[in-house]
Amino acid sequence: MNTADLGLPVDVPSTALFTDQYELTMLQAALRAGTADRRSVFEAFTRRLPSGRRYGVVAGTGRVLDAVENFRFDADVLAFLEEQDIVDGPTLEWLASYRFNGDIWGYPEGEVYFPGSPILRVEGSFAECVLLETVILSILNHDSAIAAAASRMAASAGERPLIEMGARRTHELSAVASARAAYVGGFTSTSDLAAGFRYGIPTVGTSAHAFTLLHDNERDAFQAQVNSLGSGTTLLVDTYDVTEAVRTAVEVAGPDLGAVRIDSGDLLLVAHRVRQQLDELGATRTKIVVTSDLDEYAIASLAAAPVDAYGVGTQLVTGSGHPTCSMVYKLVARAESASPKAPLVPVAKKSMGAKSSRGGRKWAARRPDAYGIAEAEVIGTGPVPADLAGHQLQVELVKSGEVVAREPLDAARDRHKAARGALPMSSVQLSRGEPVIPTEYL
C-alpha cells in the first residue's frame, strides 16, 4: 500500500534545496559556457558493499520519484538564493522554470543489487540532471541501508514477525523513512504513526514501563490496560519480577491474554521460562514478544527460543552498523554538443585508488543458473546478449518528466522477498563474506 492508495497527501514542500551548493554553481558555469544543454547520462551505483554484506537492497525509489516531482524553485527559494548570492541573475531566471523533463530508469524498489549495479540512470540535459544528485543520493543511501539491515533481520527471523520501533533513536523524518524501508526489507509493522499515516504500514503498540510505574502495583496497571484494550493486549512483564508478572498477567487477562513482552535480561533463558510458565497456567496461545537492542545476530541467536515476534529499534534505524551504502552519482556519458542529434560519448573518472568509474550508458541483467538461482550480475554498455534479454533488471521510472512506475509499497516488499529467494542460500549467512554473486562486465 502507498499514500496514493489511501487518498492521503503526498505533497511535501519543495525539495529543491535538499542539495549541495556546488550543483547550483556548476549549473551557473555550464549555462555561461554553453554546455548546460548537452544531453547527459548520470548513474547511481556503489563501488562496494558494506564490509561483510552479501547483497544490497534497493529502497527509497518511490521517495525519489516524489522528490523529483517536487523539485521546484518557488519564490521563497529563489529569494533565498538571491539574498545569499549563491547564483547570478540568469541562473535564477533559469531555475524559476525548472522542471525535470528527462528519463529515469532503475532497479525497481525491493530488488537486490551488487557492486557496480546501475541502480538508477538519469538522462536529460546536464543542467536538469546535475541538480538531482544530492537528493537522490540522500534518499537511496539512507533507505537502502535500512532495508539491507531489515532484510538480514528478516532472514534471521524466518517466519516470525518483526516490529520496527526505532522512531525515538533517529531524526523524526528519518524515522518515517526508516519504517518505510524496513517494511520493504521484510518488517511487518511499525510503532511510528506518521509512517502508518503516510505509507499505510500497519502500526502496533500498547504500553511502556512508565505505565506500570504510574500505578500503585503491577496488578492495577495490568487491569487498567486490559480494561481499556481487552484481553488480547500485550502486557510488559519485566518491570519488576518476570515470574510474578506473568502470573499476575494471566490472572488479570485470563488464558486468552494476547502476548507478553520481555525487554531485558537473558532473552533466551527468560523466553524459555516464560513459555513454560504460560503453558502451565493454561495460556498456551499467549505469544511472547522480545525487544531490547536486537540486531540480526541477536535475532539469529534466538531462533531456537519460543519467541513469536521481535521488536527492533536502534540497530535497524542505524543500518546495523552501516548507516549508508556509499552510493555515488556519476556522469557516465554526454553529448558532444547541445544538438539533439549529437552522439553520446562515454566519460569516466580515472583517478588513483578505488574511486574510478566506468563510462557509458549501462544495462544490467542477472544471469541465473540451471535451477533459476542467480549466479552473476552482468553489466554492459553494448547490445544485450540474447540469453540475458529476459533477465534485465532496469525498468522505466520516469518518461519525459512524468512518473510512470509508481506502485504500492507492498509490491516492493513482495519483490524483495522474491529477489532474496532467488539468491544462493549463502546470501543469508551472517558470517563475513564477499558479495554472494560476482559482478561481470561486458
GROMACS .gro file of N, CA and C in nm, residues 312-377:
model
  198
  312VAL      N    1   1.248  -0.422   1.704
  312VAL     CA    2   1.384  -0.375   1.678
  312VAL      C    3   1.383  -0.224   1.659
  313GLY      N    4   1.478  -0.155   1.723
  313GLY     CA    5   1.485  -0.011   1.714
  313GLY      C    6   1.619   0.042   1.668
  314THR      N    7   1.709   0.064   1.762
  314THR     CA    8   1.835   0.134   1.735
  314THR      C    9   1.914   0.072   1.622
  315GLN      N   10   1.936  -0.058   1.628
  315GLN     CA   11   2.020  -0.122   1.527
  315GLN      C   12   1.959  -0.114   1.388
  316LEU      N   13   1.828  -0.114   1.380
  316LEU     CA   14   1.763  -0.104   1.250
  316LEU      C   15   1.782   0.033   1.189
  317VAL      N   16   1.748   0.140   1.263
  317VAL     CA   17   1.749   0.274   1.205
  317VAL      C   18   1.890   0.328   1.186
  318THR      N   19   1.991   0.256   1.235
  318THR     CA   20   2.131   0.294   1.208
  318THR      C   21   2.195   0.197   1.110
  319GLY      N   22   2.114   0.115   1.042
  319GLY     CA   23   2.168   0.025   0.941
  319GLY      C   24   2.248  -0.089   0.998
  320SER      N   25   2.228  -0.118   1.125
  320SER     CA   26   2.302  -0.226   1.193
  320SER      C   27   2.452  -0.213   1.168
  321GLY      N   28   2.503  -0.093   1.195
  321GLY     CA   29   2.646  -0.069   1.183
  321GLY      C   30   2.689  -0.010   1.050
  322HIS      N   31   2.597  -0.003   0.954
  322HIS     CA   32   2.629   0.053   0.822
  322HIS      C   33   2.517   0.149   0.781
  323PRO      N   34   2.523   0.274   0.828
  323PRO     CA   35   2.413   0.368   0.806
  323PRO      C   36   2.406   0.428   0.666
  324THR      N   37   2.500   0.392   0.579
  324THR     CA   38   2.495   0.439   0.440
  324THR      C   39   2.544   0.327   0.350
  325CYS      N   40   2.511   0.339   0.222
  325CYS     CA   41   2.553   0.239   0.124
  325CYS      C   42   2.669   0.286   0.037
  326SER      N   43   2.717   0.408   0.061
  326SER     CA   44   2.827   0.467  -0.017
  326SER      C   45   2.794   0.475  -0.166
  327MET      N   46   2.668   0.499  -0.198
  327MET     CA   47   2.632   0.518  -0.339
  327MET      C   48   2.684   0.651  -0.388
  328VAL      N   49   2.716   0.655  -0.516
  328VAL     CA   50   2.763   0.777  -0.582
  328VAL      C   51   2.677   0.802  -0.705
  329TYR      N   52   2.686   0.923  -0.759
  329TYR     CA   53   2.606   0.965  -0.875
  329TYR      C   54   2.703   1.026  -0.973
  330LYS      N   55   2.731   0.955  -1.081
  330LYS     CA   56   2.839   0.996  -1.170
  330LYS      C   57   2.790   1.015  -1.314
  331LEU      N   58   2.847   1.116  -1.378
  331LEU     CA   59   2.825   1.136  -1.521
  331LEU      C   60   2.900   1.026  -1.597
  332VAL      N   61   2.828   0.946  -1.677
  332VAL     CA   62   2.892   0.834  -1.748
  332VAL      C   63   2.888   0.853  -1.899
  333ALA      N   64   2.809   0.948  -1.948
  333ALA     CA   65   2.805   0.976  -2.092
  333ALA      C   66   2.747   1.115  -2.112
  334ARG      N   67   2.793   1.182  -2.218
  334ARG     CA   68   2.738   1.313  -2.250
  334ARG      C   69   2.756   1.337  -2.400
  335ALA      N   70   2.671   1.424  -2.455
  335ALA     CA   71   2.676   1.453  -2.598
  335ALA      C   72   2.793   1.545  -2.629
  336GLU      N   73   2.837   1.540  -2.754
  336GLU     CA   74   2.950   1.624  -2.796
  336GLU      C   75   2.910   1.770  -2.809
  337SER      N   76   2.780   1.796  -2.822
  337SER     CA   77   2.732   1.933  -2.833
  337SER      C   78   2.588   1.938  -2.782
  338ALA      N   79   2.527   2.056  -2.789
  338ALA     CA   80   2.390   2.071  -2.743
  338ALA      C   81   2.289   2.026  -2.848
  339SER      N   82   2.333   1.985  -2.964
  339SER     CA   83   2.243   1.940  -3.069
  339SER      C   84   2.172   1.812  -3.025
  340PRO      N   85   2.040   1.803  -3.045
  340PRO     CA   86   1.967   1.682  -3.007
  340PRO      C   87   2.018   1.557  -3.077
  341LYS      N   88   2.083   1.574  -3.191
  341LYS     CA   89   2.132   1.460  -3.268
  341LYS      C   90   2.278   1.426  -3.237
  342ALA      N   91   2.341   1.504  -3.151
  342ALA     CA   92   2.482   1.478  -3.119
  342ALA      C   93   2.496   1.343  -3.050
  343PRO      N   94   2.592   1.262  -3.091
  343PRO     CA   95   2.609   1.130  -3.030
  343PRO      C   96   2.661   1.141  -2.887
  344LEU      N   97   2.627   1.039  -2.807
  344LEU     CA   98   2.677   1.033  -2.670
  344LEU      C   99   2.819   0.980  -2.668
  345VAL      N  100   2.901   1.041  -2.583
  345VAL     CA  101   3.040   0.999  -2.565
  345VAL      C  102   3.057   0.945  -2.424
  346PRO      N  103   3.107   0.823  -2.407
  346PRO     CA  104   3.129   0.773  -2.271
  346PRO      C  105   3.233   0.857  -2.199
  347VAL      N  106   3.210   0.886  -2.073
  347VAL     CA  107   3.307   0.959  -1.991
  347VAL      C  108   3.320   0.886  -1.858
  348ALA      N  109   3.436   0.897  -1.794
  348ALA     CA  110   3.458   0.827  -1.668
  348ALA      C  111   3.567   0.895  -1.589
  349LYS      N  112   3.558   0.883  -1.458
  349LYS     CA  113   3.661   0.933  -1.368
  349LYS      C  114   3.776   0.834  -1.368
  350LYS      N  115   3.897   0.884  -1.386
  350LYS     CA  116   4.016   0.796  -1.393
  350LYS      C  117   4.115   0.833  -1.284
  351SER      N  118   4.068   0.837  -1.163
  351SER     CA  119   4.156   0.876  -1.053
  351SER      C  120   4.231   0.758  -0.997
  352MET      N  121   4.330   0.790  -0.913
  352MET     CA  122   4.405   0.685  -0.845
  352MET      C  123   4.317   0.619  -0.739
  353GLY      N  124   4.353   0.499  -0.699
  353GLY     CA  125   4.282   0.431  -0.592
  353GLY      C  126   4.153   0.369  -0.639
  354ALA      N  127   4.056   0.365  -0.550
  354ALA     CA  128   3.933   0.292  -0.576
  354ALA      C  129   3.817   0.381  -0.620
  355LYS      N  130   3.845   0.505  -0.660
  355LYS     CA  131   3.738   0.597  -0.694
  355LYS      C  132   3.717   0.615  -0.844
  356SER      N  133   3.769   0.527  -0.924
  356SER     CA  134   3.748   0.536  -1.067
  356SER      C  135   3.607   0.488  -1.100
  357SER      N  136   3.560   0.519  -1.220
  357SER     CA  137   3.426   0.475  -1.263
  357SER      C  138   3.435   0.423  -1.406
  358ARG      N  139   3.328   0.362  -1.453
  358ARG     CA  140   3.320   0.307  -1.588
  358ARG      C  141   3.224   0.392  -1.671
  359GLY      N  142   3.269   0.432  -1.788
  359GLY     CA  143   3.187   0.517  -1.873
  359GLY      C  144   3.084   0.440  -1.952
  360GLY      N  145   2.988   0.513  -2.009
  360GLY     CA  146   2.888   0.456  -2.095
  360GLY      C  147   2.755   0.429  -2.026
  361ARG      N  148   2.646   0.445  -2.102
  361ARG     CA  149   2.513   0.411  -2.050
  361ARG      C  150   2.502   0.260  -2.038
  362LYS      N  151   2.467   0.214  -1.920
  362LYS     CA  152   2.476   0.070  -1.892
  362LYS      C  153   2.339   0.003  -1.881
  363TRP      N  154   2.337  -0.123  -1.919
  363TRP     CA  155   2.225  -0.210  -1.889
  363TRP      C  156   2.272  -0.312  -1.784
  364ALA      N  157   2.179  -0.378  -1.721
  364ALA     CA  158   2.215  -0.476  -1.620
  364ALA      C  159   2.121  -0.595  -1.629
  365ALA      N  160   2.175  -0.713  -1.608
  365ALA     CA  161   2.096  -0.836  -1.608
  365ALA      C  162   2.153  -0.930  -1.503
  366ARG      N  163   2.069  -1.016  -1.450
  366ARG     CA  164   2.114  -1.113  -1.351
  366ARG      C  165   2.103  -1.253  -1.413
  367ARG      N  166   2.218  -1.313  -1.437
  367ARG     CA  167   2.218  -1.443  -1.504
  367ARG      C  168   2.186  -1.555  -1.406
  368PRO      N  169   2.084  -1.635  -1.435
  368PRO     CA  170   2.051  -1.747  -1.346
  368PRO      C  171   2.123  -1.875  -1.389
  369ASP      N  172   2.136  -1.967  -1.295
  369ASP     CA  173   2.191  -2.097  -1.331
  369ASP      C  174   2.077  -2.188  -1.376
  370ALA      N  175   2.108  -2.315  -1.394
  370ALA     CA  176   2.008  -2.409  -1.446
  370ALA      C  177   1.890  -2.427  -1.352
  371TYR      N  178   1.906  -2.389  -1.226
  371TYR     CA  179   1.800  -2.404  -1.127
  371TYR      C  180   1.726  -2.273  -1.101
  372GLY      N  181   1.759  -2.169  -1.176
  372GLY     CA  182   1.694  -2.041  -1.159
  372GLY      C  183   1.752  -1.956  -1.048
  373ILE      N  184   1.866  -1.997  -0.994
  373ILE     CA  185   1.932  -1.921  -0.888
  373ILE      C  186   2.037  -1.829  -0.950
  374ALA      N  187   2.044  -1.706  -0.900
  374ALA     CA  188   2.137  -1.608  -0.957
  374ALA      C  189   2.280  -1.656  -0.945
  375GLU      N  190   2.357  -1.637  -1.053
  375GLU     CA  191   2.499  -1.674  -1.048
  375GLU      C  192   2.591  -1.559  -1.085
  376ALA      N  193   2.538  -1.450  -1.141
  376ALA     CA  194   2.622  -1.334  -1.173
  376ALA      C  195   2.536  -1.213  -1.203
  377GLU      N  196   2.588  -1.096  -1.166
  377GLU     CA  197   2.531  -0.967  -1.205
  377GLU      C  198   2.610  -0.922  -1.326
   0.00000   0.00000   0.00000
